[in-house]
């Protein structure tokens, strides 16, 4: 993977399935890494495992404007200018017609709060910080569910689609500022959490899933690049059942 020494990445959702796996790859590449998540215990554990002076952990609520602004202020104080912001928040919850209307509504509200709102809050603050620098890129970890049908995604697809549309529109408005956005849309990703939740897949099947290293390599390659795609798809050879 491309060397990231001297590059600063602020990663929201660092302790999540995709987040933790990608952060481990960034650490190996030498990035100055700001780990952001709500759980102090999980953050402390991840920071200890990664180690090094270039790892900085901040506990924050990504739906709180005050918390997110504090994250960027502390990141600047620790490492100076920021090269990239990665937003990887929320979790998948199956919602389909086996659920009652009330359950569908409740799931939709839950994912709106845990996926859509954090992305909008973080990206809104990030673009302001990066515009003042005159450079930087915002990566949103969306999903192929944002524009593709898969059974069980009644609530999840809508939340992801909302974040994708916001990031794409933000990217258009940022043209000419030196700041870019990229909406990453992976299919099923091979993470410890997904393996735990989807035990019906064999090892041979899991190797066909999207590998975190591929996402990490893409992000690393496009930090500082002037040729960043607005959307990046990662296809998988298996689908959640």
C-alpha positions as YAML, in Angstrom:
chain: A
units: angstrom
residues:
- id: 1
  name: UNK
  ca: [0.00, 0.00, 0.00]
- id: 2
  name: UNK
  ca: [1.10, 3.57, -0.65]
- id: 3
  name: UNK
  ca: [3.25, 5.11, 2.09]
- id: 4
  name: UNK
  ca: [1.23, 7.54, 4.23]
- id: 5
  name: UNK
  ca: [4.00, 8.92, 6.42]
- id: 6
  name: UNK
  ca: [3.33, 12.60, 7.11]
- id: 7
  name: UNK
  ca: [-0.31, 12.31, 6.03]
- id: 8
  name: UNK
  ca: [-3.04, 12.94, 8.60]
- id: 9
  name: UNK
  ca: [-6.31, 11.03, 8.41]
- id: 10
  name: UNK
  ca: [-9.26, 11.69, 10.73]
- id: 11
  name: UNK
  ca: [-11.35, 8.54, 10.90]
- id: 12
  name: UNK
  ca: [-14.91, 8.67, 12.28]
- id: 13
  name: UNK
  ca: [-16.21, 5.22, 13.19]
- id: 14
  name: UNK
  ca: [-12.72, 3.85, 13.81]
- id: 15
  name: UNK
  ca: [-13.90, 0.98, 16.03]
- id: 16
  name: UNK
  ca: [-16.58, -0.30, 13.63]
- id: 17
  name: UNK
  ca: [-16.18, -3.36, 11.44]
- id: 18
  name: UNK
  ca: [-14.86, -1.65, 8.32]
- id: 19
  name: UNK
  ca: [-13.34, 1.22, 10.29]
- id: 20
  name: UNK
  ca: [-11.13, -0.88, 12.53]
- id: 21
  name: UNK
  ca: [-9.89, -3.03, 9.66]
- id: 22
  name: UNK
  ca: [-9.06, -0.04, 7.45]
- id: 23
  name: UNK
  ca: [-7.41, 1.86, 10.33]
- id: 24
  name: UNK
  ca: [-5.06, -1.07, 10.90]
- id: 25
  name: UNK
  ca: [-3.93, -0.80, 7.28]
- id: 26
  name: UNK
  ca: [-3.43, 2.97, 7.58]
- id: 27
  name: UNK
  ca: [-1.33, 2.43, 10.70]
- id: 28
  name: UNK
  ca: [0.90, -0.01, 8.84]
- id: 29
  name: UNK
  ca: [1.34, 2.62, 6.11]
- id: 30
  name: UNK
  ca: [2.59, 5.16, 8.66]
- id: 31
  name: UNK
  ca: [-0.29, 7.67, 8.67]
- id: 32
  name: UNK
  ca: [-0.92, 10.15, 11.44]
- id: 33
  name: UNK
  ca: [-4.21, 8.63, 12.48]
- id: 34
  name: UNK
  ca: [-6.97, 10.29, 14.50]
- id: 35
  name: UNK
  ca: [-9.32, 7.58, 15.75]
- id: 36
  name: UNK
  ca: [-12.83, 8.82, 16.51]
- id: 37
  name: UNK
  ca: [-15.66, 6.76, 18.01]
- id: 38
  name: UNK
  ca: [-18.26, 7.00, 20.74]
- id: 39
  name: UNK
  ca: [-17.01, 4.16, 22.96]
- id: 40
  name: UNK
  ca: [-14.03, 5.16, 25.10]
- id: 41
  name: UNK
  ca: [-13.27, 1.54, 25.99]
- id: 42
  name: UNK
  ca: [-13.15, 0.36, 22.38]
- id: 43
  name: UNK
  ca: [-11.06, 3.38, 21.39]
- id: 44
  name: UNK
  ca: [-8.57, 2.80, 24.18]
- id: 45
  name: UNK
  ca: [-8.23, -0.86, 23.20]
- id: 46
  name: UNK
  ca: [-7.70, -0.05, 19.52]
- id: 47
  name: UNK
  ca: [-5.20, 2.73, 20.28]
- id: 48
  name: UNK
  ca: [-3.22, 0.39, 22.53]
- id: 49
  name: UNK
  ca: [-3.18, -2.32, 19.86]
- id: 50
  name: UNK
  ca: [-2.04, 0.08, 17.14]
- id: 51
  name: UNK
  ca: [0.45, 1.93, 19.36]
- id: 52
  name: UNK
  ca: [2.84, 4.67, 18.28]
- id: 53
  name: UNK
  ca: [3.10, 8.43, 18.61]
- id: 54
  name: UNK
  ca: [1.20, 8.89, 15.37]
- id: 55
  name: UNK
  ca: [-2.04, 7.46, 16.81]
- id: 56
  name: UNK
  ca: [-4.44, 9.85, 18.54]
- id: 57
  name: UNK
  ca: [-7.84, 8.78, 19.89]
- id: 58
  name: UNK
  ca: [-10.82, 11.03, 20.63]
- id: 59
  name: UNK
  ca: [-14.17, 9.88, 22.01]
- id: 60
  name: UNK
  ca: [-17.00, 11.86, 20.41]
- id: 61
  name: UNK
  ca: [-20.65, 11.75, 19.43]
- id: 62
  name: UNK
  ca: [-20.69, 12.19, 15.66]
- id: 63
  name: UNK
  ca: [-24.23, 13.58, 15.79]
- id: 64
  name: UNK
  ca: [-23.08, 16.46, 18.02]
- id: 65
  name: UNK
  ca: [-21.86, 19.59, 16.26]
- id: 66
  name: UNK
  ca: [-19.89, 20.62, 19.35]
- id: 67
  name: UNK
  ca: [-18.19, 17.23, 19.65]
- id: 68
  name: UNK
  ca: [-17.27, 17.10, 15.98]
- id: 69
  name: UNK
  ca: [-15.87, 20.63, 15.99]
- id: 70
  name: UNK
  ca: [-13.77, 19.65, 19.02]
- id: 71
  name: UNK
  ca: [-12.41, 16.63, 17.15]
- id: 72
  name: UNK
  ca: [-11.11, 18.79, 14.33]
- id: 73
  name: UNK
  ca: [-9.67, 21.39, 16.70]
- id: 74
  name: UNK
  ca: [-7.78, 18.71, 18.65]
- id: 75
  name: UNK
  ca: [-6.64, 17.04, 15.44]
- id: 76
  name: UNK
  ca: [-5.19, 20.33, 14.20]
- id: 77
  name: UNK
  ca: [-3.45, 20.87, 17.53]
- id: 78
  name: UNK
  ca: [-1.93, 17.39, 17.45]
- id: 79
  name: UNK
  ca: [-0.92, 16.96, 13.81]
- id: 80
  name: UNK
  ca: [-1.56, 20.25, 12.00]
- id: 81
  name: UNK
  ca: [-3.38, 20.26, 8.67]
- id: 82
  name: UNK
  ca: [-5.64, 17.33, 7.78]
- id: 83
  name: UNK
  ca: [-5.22, 15.43, 4.51]
- id: 84
  name: UNK
  ca: [-8.32, 13.26, 4.61]
- id: 85
  name: UNK
  ca: [-11.48, 12.62, 6.60]
- id: 86
  name: UNK
  ca: [-13.09, 9.18, 6.48]
- id: 87
  name: UNK
  ca: [-16.66, 8.70, 7.70]
- id: 88
  name: UNK
  ca: [-17.62, 5.10, 8.42]
- id: 89
  name: UNK
  ca: [-20.57, 5.14, 10.81]
- id: 90
  name: UNK
  ca: [-23.66, 3.12, 11.65]
- id: 91
  name: UNK
  ca: [-24.49, -0.54, 11.30]
- id: 92
  name: UNK
  ca: [-26.67, -2.78, 9.18]
- id: 93
  name: UNK
  ca: [-30.09, -3.81, 10.51]
- id: 94
  name: UNK
  ca: [-32.25, -6.18, 8.49]
- id: 95
  name: UNK
  ca: [-35.66, -4.67, 7.73]
- id: 96
  name: UNK
  ca: [-38.15, -6.31, 5.38]
- id: 97
  name: UNK
  ca: [-41.82, -7.23, 5.05]
- id: 98
  name: UNK
  ca: [-41.48, -9.75, 7.87]
- id: 99
  name: UNK
  ca: [-41.38, -6.68, 10.11]
- id: 100
  name: UNK
  ca: [-44.53, -4.89, 11.18]
- id: 101
  name: UNK
  ca: [-45.22, -1.35, 9.93]
- id: 102
  name: UNK
  ca: [-44.28, -0.07, 13.40]
- id: 103
  name: UNK
  ca: [-40.98, -1.97, 13.32]
- id: 104
  name: UNK
  ca: [-40.15, -0.67, 9.85]
- id: 105
  name: UNK
  ca: [-40.74, 2.90, 11.00]
- id: 106
  name: UNK
  ca: [-38.66, 2.37, 14.15]
- id: 107
  name: UNK
  ca: [-35.78, 0.83, 12.18]
- id: 108
  name: UNK
  ca: [-35.88, 3.70, 9.72]
- id: 109
  name: UNK
  ca: [-35.71, 6.25, 12.54]
- id: 110
  name: UNK
  ca: [-32.86, 4.36, 14.20]
- id: 111
  name: UNK
  ca: [-30.75, 4.22, 11.05]
- id: 112
  name: UNK
  ca: [-31.53, 7.83, 10.21]
- id: 113
  name: UNK
  ca: [-30.01, 8.74, 13.58]
- id: 114
  name: UNK
  ca: [-27.03, 6.37, 13.43]
- id: 115
  name: UNK
  ca: [-26.08, 6.69, 9.75]
- id: 116
  name: UNK
  ca: [-27.52, 9.75, 7.99]
- id: 117
  name: UNK
  ca: [-27.20, 12.36, 10.73]
- id: 118
  name: UNK
  ca: [-23.56, 11.60, 11.66]
- id: 119
  name: UNK
  ca: [-22.47, 11.78, 8.02]
- id: 120
  name: UNK
  ca: [-24.18, 15.12, 7.51]
- id: 121
  name: UNK
  ca: [-22.77, 16.59, 10.74]
- id: 122
  name: UNK
  ca: [-19.21, 15.36, 10.18]
- id: 123
  name: UNK
  ca: [-19.07, 16.26, 6.49]
- id: 124
  name: UNK
  ca: [-20.51, 19.73, 7.14]
- id: 125
  name: UNK
  ca: [-17.79, 20.50, 9.67]
- id: 126
  name: UNK
  ca: [-15.05, 18.77, 7.68]
- id: 127
  name: UNK
  ca: [-15.68, 20.75, 4.51]
- id: 128
  name: UNK
  ca: [-15.35, 24.03, 6.40]
- id: 129
  name: UNK
  ca: [-12.07, 22.96, 8.01]
- id: 130
  name: UNK
  ca: [-10.63, 21.67, 4.73]
- id: 131
  name: UNK
  ca: [-11.75, 24.71, 2.73]
- id: 132
  name: UNK
  ca: [-9.81, 26.93, 5.13]
- id: 133
  name: UNK
  ca: [-6.73, 24.82, 4.34]
- id: 134
  name: UNK
  ca: [-7.51, 24.91, 0.63]
- id: 135
  name: UNK
  ca: [-7.12, 21.16, 0.25]
- id: 136
  name: UNK
  ca: [-8.25, 17.75, 1.48]
- id: 137
  name: UNK
  ca: [-10.71, 14.98, 0.72]
- id: 138
  name: UNK
  ca: [-13.79, 13.60, 2.48]
- id: 139
  name: UNK
  ca: [-14.47, 9.88, 2.01]
- id: 140
  name: UNK
  ca: [-17.92, 8.59, 2.95]
- id: 141
  name: UNK
  ca: [-18.26, 4.86, 3.54]
- id: 142
  name: UNK
  ca: [-21.67, 4.26, 1.99]
- id: 143
  name: UNK
  ca: [-22.86, 0.96, 0.52]
- id: 144
  name: UNK
  ca: [-23.96, -0.67, -2.72]
- id: 145
  name: UNK
  ca: [-27.36, -0.67, -0.99]
- id: 146
  name: UNK
  ca: [-27.54, 3.07, -1.70]
- id: 147
  name: UNK
  ca: [-28.55, 2.35, -5.29]
- id: 148
  name: UNK
  ca: [-29.11, -1.42, -5.54]
- id: 149
  name: UNK
  ca: [-31.90, -3.65, -4.27]
- id: 150
  name: UNK
  ca: [-31.11, -6.34, -1.72]
- id: 151
  name: UNK
  ca: [-33.77, -8.00, 0.40]
- id: 152
  name: UNK
  ca: [-33.78, -6.80, 3.99]
- id: 153
  name: UNK
  ca: [-32.59, -3.27, 3.24]
- id: 154
  name: UNK
  ca: [-35.86, -1.33, 3.52]
- id: 155
  name: UNK
  ca: [-34.42, 0.99, 6.18]
- id: 156
  name: UNK
  ca: [-30.68, 0.64, 5.61]
- id: 157
  name: UNK
  ca: [-30.83, 1.46, 1.90]
- id: 158
  name: UNK
  ca: [-32.68, 4.71, 2.50]
- id: 159
  name: UNK
  ca: [-30.23, 5.88, 5.15]
- id: 160
  name: UNK
  ca: [-27.22, 5.09, 2.98]
- id: 161
  name: UNK
  ca: [-28.80, 6.66, -0.10]
- id: 162
  name: UNK
  ca: [-29.36, 9.87, 1.83]
- id: 163
  name: UNK
  ca: [-25.70, 10.06, 2.83]
- id: 164
  name: UNK
  ca: [-24.56, 9.29, -0.71]
- id: 165
  name: UNK
  ca: [-26.70, 12.03, -2.20]
- id: 166
  name: UNK
  ca: [-25.47, 14.52, 0.39]
- id: 167
  name: UNK
  ca: [-21.82, 13.68, -0.28]
- id: 168
  name: UNK
  ca: [-22.27, 13.89, -4.05]
- id: 169
  name: UNK
  ca: [-23.99, 17.27, -3.84]
- id: 170
  name: UNK
  ca: [-21.35, 18.51, -1.41]
- id: 171
  name: UNK
  ca: [-18.65, 17.48, -3.85]
- id: 172
  name: UNK
  ca: [-20.27, 19.54, -6.60]
- id: 173
  name: UNK
  ca: [-20.46, 22.61, -4.37]
- id: 174
  name: UNK
  ca: [-16.80, 22.19, -3.36]
- id: 175
  name: UNK
  ca: [-15.48, 22.31, -6.92]
- id: 176
  name: UNK
  ca: [-12.76, 24.92, -7.25]
- id: 177
  name: UNK
  ca: [-11.97, 24.96, -3.52]
- id: 178
  name: UNK
  ca: [-9.23, 22.31, -3.52]
- id: 179
  name: UNK
  ca: [-11.47, 20.00, -1.48]
- id: 180
  name: UNK
  ca: [-13.03, 16.84, -2.91]
- id: 181
  name: UNK
  ca: [-15.47, 14.16, -1.82]
- id: 182
  name: UNK
  ca: [-15.73, 10.48, -2.66]
- id: 183
  name: UNK
  ca: [-18.66, 8.18, -1.92]
- id: 184
  name: UNK
  ca: [-17.35, 4.65, -1.37]
- id: 185
  name: UNK
  ca: [-19.96, 1.95, -2.02]
- id: 186
  name: UNK
  ca: [-18.74, -1.53, -1.09]
- id: 187
  name: UNK
  ca: [-20.78, -4.69, -1.26]
- id: 188
  name: UNK
  ca: [-20.37, -7.17, 1.61]
- id: 189
  name: UNK
  ca: [-17.04, -6.56, 3.38]
- id: 190
  name: UNK
  ca: [-14.96, -9.25, 5.08]
- id: 191
  name: UNK
  ca: [-14.69, -8.00, 8.68]
- id: 192
  name: UNK
  ca: [-14.61, -9.89, 12.00]
- id: 193
  name: UNK
  ca: [-18.00, -8.41, 12.88]
- id: 194
  name: UNK
  ca: [-19.58, -9.54, 9.60]
- id: 195
  name: UNK
  ca: [-18.11, -13.01, 10.01]
- id: 196
  name: UNK
  ca: [-19.59, -13.20, 13.48]
- id: 197
  name: UNK
  ca: [-23.02, -12.13, 12.27]
- id: 198
  name: UNK
  ca: [-23.05, -14.18, 9.05]
- id: 199
  name: UNK
  ca: [-21.83, -17.60, 10.08]
- id: 200
  name: UNK
  ca: [-23.43, -19.39, 7.12]
- id: 201
  name: UNK
  ca: [-20.50, -18.50, 4.83]
- id: 202
  name: UNK
  ca: [-17.44, -20.71, 4.42]
- id: 203
  name: UNK
  ca: [-13.86, -19.45, 4.34]
- id: 204
  name: UNK
  ca: [-13.86, -20.02, 0.59]
- id: 205
  name: UNK
  ca: [-16.88, -17.73, 0.28]
- id: 206
  name: UNK
  ca: [-15.47, -15.01, 2.55]
- id: 207
  name: UNK
  ca: [-12.40, -14.54, 0.36]
- id: 208
  name: UNK
  ca: [-14.81, -13.44, -2.39]
- id: 209
  name: UNK
  ca: [-16.11, -10.58, -0.23]
- id: 210
  name: UNK
  ca: [-14.69, -7.07, -0.38]
- id: 211
  name: UNK
  ca: [-11.41, -7.03, 1.54]
- id: 212
  name: UNK
  ca: [-10.66, -4.04, 3.83]
- id: 213
  name: UNK
  ca: [-7.15, -3.77, 2.39]
- id: 214
  name: UNK
  ca: [-8.67, -2.94, -1.00]
- id: 215
  name: UNK
  ca: [-10.64, -0.05, 0.49]
- id: 216
  name: UNK
  ca: [-7.59, 1.15, 2.43]
- id: 217
  name: UNK
  ca: [-5.41, 1.03, -0.69]
- id: 218
  name: UNK
  ca: [-7.95, 3.05, -2.67]
- id: 219
  name: UNK
  ca: [-8.17, 5.75, 0.00]
- id: 220
  name: UNK
  ca: [-4.39, 5.88, 0.44]
- id: 221
  name: UNK
  ca: [-3.87, 6.20, -3.31]
- id: 222
  name: UNK
  ca: [-6.26, 9.15, -3.53]
- id: 223
  name: UNK
  ca: [-5.09, 11.18, -0.54]
- id: 224
  name: UNK
  ca: [-3.60, 14.27, -2.13]
- id: 225
  name: UNK
  ca: [-4.72, 13.23, -5.61]
- id: 226
  name: UNK
  ca: [-6.36, 15.67, -8.00]
- id: 227
  name: UNK
  ca: [-8.15, 12.82, -9.77]
- id: 228
  name: UNK
  ca: [-10.63, 11.47, -7.23]
- id: 229
  name: UNK
  ca: [-13.79, 9.74, -8.49]
- id: 230
  name: UNK
  ca: [-17.07, 11.00, -7.07]
- id: 231
  name: UNK
  ca: [-18.20, 7.39, -6.54]
- id: 232
  name: UNK
  ca: [-16.16, 4.23, -6.02]
- id: 233
  name: UNK
  ca: [-17.85, 0.82, -6.13]
- id: 234
  name: UNK
  ca: [-16.36, -2.33, -4.62]
- id: 235
  name: UNK
  ca: [-18.03, -5.51, -5.84]
- id: 236
  name: UNK
  ca: [-18.33, -8.72, -3.82]
- id: 237
  name: UNK
  ca: [-18.69, -12.32, -4.91]
- id: 238
  name: UNK
  ca: [-21.19, -13.06, -2.12]
- id: 239
  name: UNK
  ca: [-24.29, -11.41, -0.68]
- id: 240
  name: UNK
  ca: [-25.67, -11.37, 2.86]
- id: 241
  name: UNK
  ca: [-28.35, -14.02, 3.41]
...
